[in-house]
Amino acid sequence: MAPPFVRPTVRDMDGYTPGEQPASGSRVVKLNTNENPFPPSPKVIQAIRQVDAETLRRYPNPTADTFRDAVGKLFGVSRDQIIAGNGSDDILTITTRTFVPPGGSLASPDPSYSLYPILAKLEDARFVTVPWLDGWDLPVDALVDTNANAIYIANPNAPSGTYVSPKRIVELAKKFKGLVLVDEAYADFAEGNCVSLVKEHANVVVSRSLSKAYSLAGLRFGFAIGQEQVIAEMMKVKDSYNCDVLSIAAATAAIEDQDYAKFTWEHIKAERTRVTDELTAIGFNVIPSQANFVLATAPHGQAKALYDGLKAEGILVRYFDKPGLSDKLRITIGTSQENNALLGVLKSLTAVEKVA
Ligand SMILES: Cc1ncc(COP(=O)(O)O)c(C=O)c1O
């Protein structure tokens, strides 16, 4: 029973359910939370080692300027167009608190990232969903008609891995008066992105994560790019020191080592094609993905049984017991070896099912 002095909104809500994190050292093939299967760049570890005691004694630079300069150089934008956060979830929290007032509303195509409704609720705002159009196309007009304060679009989307062209986002940004947040946590695995849109559209903010593309989910680092006057408002909302000295040093080194990051993206994209083909061959219906995971409908409606069967063999994938998703598995693309292990177990499990 929640204590009576807790805010009613908090008391009555469920928190976010993260993917299972096995104890460190346990021997599992972990394909359930879209982490990058490669270690971070060696330059990241070097940068962390170089942080000295004096630097730890002091507060960090409150706006992570070395990091912002590295990102600015990469994307050709000014430091003042960038805000850094403790993971892109922190950026999403800051965005919600900046643009969605209590009593207001936040809209998103459905299904999408399951954190969005929780962020709305915490603001005492309504969360409004609009179904994706056929082929996972963006429901531009229905989203505009919500009259929400902000629209969040994960692109590529989670959990589908589908991608909306920047042209469709421009259509939305032109018609909609509120904020359009393009959540690009997976954009480095996709054929394009929306960063250039912020130049023309003051109401577009693009968020990025270092968790997936830079193998730093444990470090917690993300950022957003927008127009200067928009970012300045978000700066007022963030915690004073939302990024620590170790993570600023590490995240900066990661962004500066593009060659290493790109090597991991290329490997993951090649494996994504192979996993898609092999899953299809054993009866899955795989939605073409532009992220580092695939969403696959299991043969014979056996998603939960296959999830359990994989888990029994030490392979974790994600199963959502929700309408529209309960016949599917979301599978993170791992190393070739990890993917082989997954495919091997799935081949034997689906073969057994066919016989049964
Ligand atoms: C669409 C989407 N956005 C944001 C995040 C959060 O990323 P981060 O680890 O940077 O907080 C995730 C994590 O899975 C995600 O799927």
PDB file of C-alpha atoms and ligand atoms in Angstrom, residues 16 33-34 86-92 112-113 115-116 154-158 183-186 207-212 216-217 220-223 293 318 330, ligand 1:
ATOM      1  CA  TYR A  16       8.431   2.041 -16.376  1.00  0.00           C
ATOM      2  CA  THR A  33      17.442  -4.170 -24.338  1.00  0.00           C
ATOM      3  CA  ASN A  34      18.978  -3.042 -27.639  1.00  0.00           C
ATOM      4  CA  ASN A  86      22.039  11.657 -18.307  1.00  0.00           C
ATOM      5  CA  GLY A  87      20.914   9.309 -21.084  1.00  0.00           C
ATOM      6  CA  SER A  88      18.335  10.325 -23.647  1.00  0.00           C
ATOM      7  CA  ASP A  89      15.659   9.415 -21.076  1.00  0.00           C
ATOM      8  CA  ASP A  90      16.869  12.462 -19.135  1.00  0.00           C
ATOM      9  CA  ILE A  91      16.514  14.525 -22.319  1.00  0.00           C
ATOM     10  CA  LEU A  92      12.953  13.194 -22.719  1.00  0.00           C
ATOM     11  CA  SER A 112       6.006   3.390 -29.504  1.00  0.00           C
ATOM     12  CA  TYR A 113       8.456   3.830 -26.641  1.00  0.00           C
ATOM     13  CA  LEU A 115       8.315   5.636 -21.404  1.00  0.00           C
ATOM     14  CA  TYR A 116       6.335   8.424 -23.141  1.00  0.00           C
ATOM     15  CA  ALA A 154      10.681   7.638 -32.101  1.00  0.00           C
ATOM     16  CA  ASN A 155      12.462   7.372 -35.450  1.00  0.00           C
ATOM     17  CA  PRO A 156      13.368   4.599 -36.041  1.00  0.00           C
ATOM     18  CA  ASN A 157      10.433   3.553 -33.913  1.00  0.00           C
ATOM     19  CA  ALA A 158      10.600   1.211 -30.937  1.00  0.00           C
ATOM     20  CA  ASP A 183      13.612  10.604 -30.676  1.00  0.00           C
ATOM     21  CA  GLU A 184      16.580   9.355 -32.700  1.00  0.00           C
ATOM     22  CA  ALA A 185      17.958   6.852 -30.197  1.00  0.00           C
ATOM     23  CA  TYR A 186      18.442   4.412 -33.124  1.00  0.00           C
ATOM     24  CA  SER A 207      17.246  13.661 -29.316  1.00  0.00           C
ATOM     25  CA  ARG A 208      20.097  11.165 -29.491  1.00  0.00           C
ATOM     26  CA  SER A 209      21.460   8.453 -27.227  1.00  0.00           C
ATOM     27  CA  LEU A 210      24.984   7.146 -26.713  1.00  0.00           C
ATOM     28  CA  SER A 211      23.548   3.928 -25.285  1.00  0.00           C
ATOM     29  CA  LYS A 212      23.162   2.062 -28.544  1.00  0.00           C
ATOM     30  CA  LEU A 216      27.555   3.266 -23.587  1.00  0.00           C
ATOM     31  CA  ALA A 217      24.194   2.240 -22.091  1.00  0.00           C
ATOM     32  CA  ARG A 220      24.111   7.176 -19.290  1.00  0.00           C
ATOM     33  CA  PHE A 221      24.572   9.891 -21.884  1.00  0.00           C
ATOM     34  CA  GLY A 222      22.304  11.503 -24.448  1.00  0.00           C
ATOM     35  CA  PHE A 223      21.770  14.880 -26.040  1.00  0.00           C
ATOM     36  CA  PHE A 293      16.745  -4.821 -33.337  1.00  0.00           C
ATOM     37  CA  ARG A 318      11.926  -8.965 -25.219  1.00  0.00           C
ATOM     38  CA  ARG A 330      11.685  -7.983 -30.181  1.00  0.00           C
TER      39      ARG A 330
HETATM   40  C1  LIG B   1      13.054   5.021 -28.507  1.00  0.00           C
HETATM   41  C2  LIG B   1      13.973   5.129 -27.333  1.00  0.00           C
HETATM   42  N1  LIG B   1      14.311   6.339 -26.887  1.00  0.00           N
HETATM   43  C3  LIG B   1      15.126   6.496 -25.836  1.00  0.00           C
HETATM   44  C4  LIG B   1      15.652   5.404 -25.182  1.00  0.00           C
HETATM   45  C5  LIG B   1      16.502   5.637 -23.962  1.00  0.00           C
HETATM   46  O1  LIG B   1      17.836   5.662 -24.226  1.00  0.00           O
HETATM   47  P1  LIG B   1      18.889   6.073 -23.128  1.00  0.00           P
HETATM   48  O2  LIG B   1      19.595   4.840 -22.728  1.00  0.00           O
HETATM   49  O3  LIG B   1      19.792   7.055 -23.847  1.00  0.00           O
HETATM   50  O4  LIG B   1      18.187   6.729 -21.988  1.00  0.00           O
HETATM   51  C6  LIG B   1      15.336   4.125 -25.599  1.00  0.00           C
HETATM   52  C7  LIG B   1      15.876   2.969 -24.878  1.00  0.00           C
HETATM   53  O5  LIG B   1      15.643   1.833 -25.103  1.00  0.00           O
HETATM   54  C8  LIG B   1      14.471   3.980 -26.709  1.00  0.00           C
HETATM   55  O6  LIG B   1      14.113   2.766 -27.138  1.00  0.00           O
END
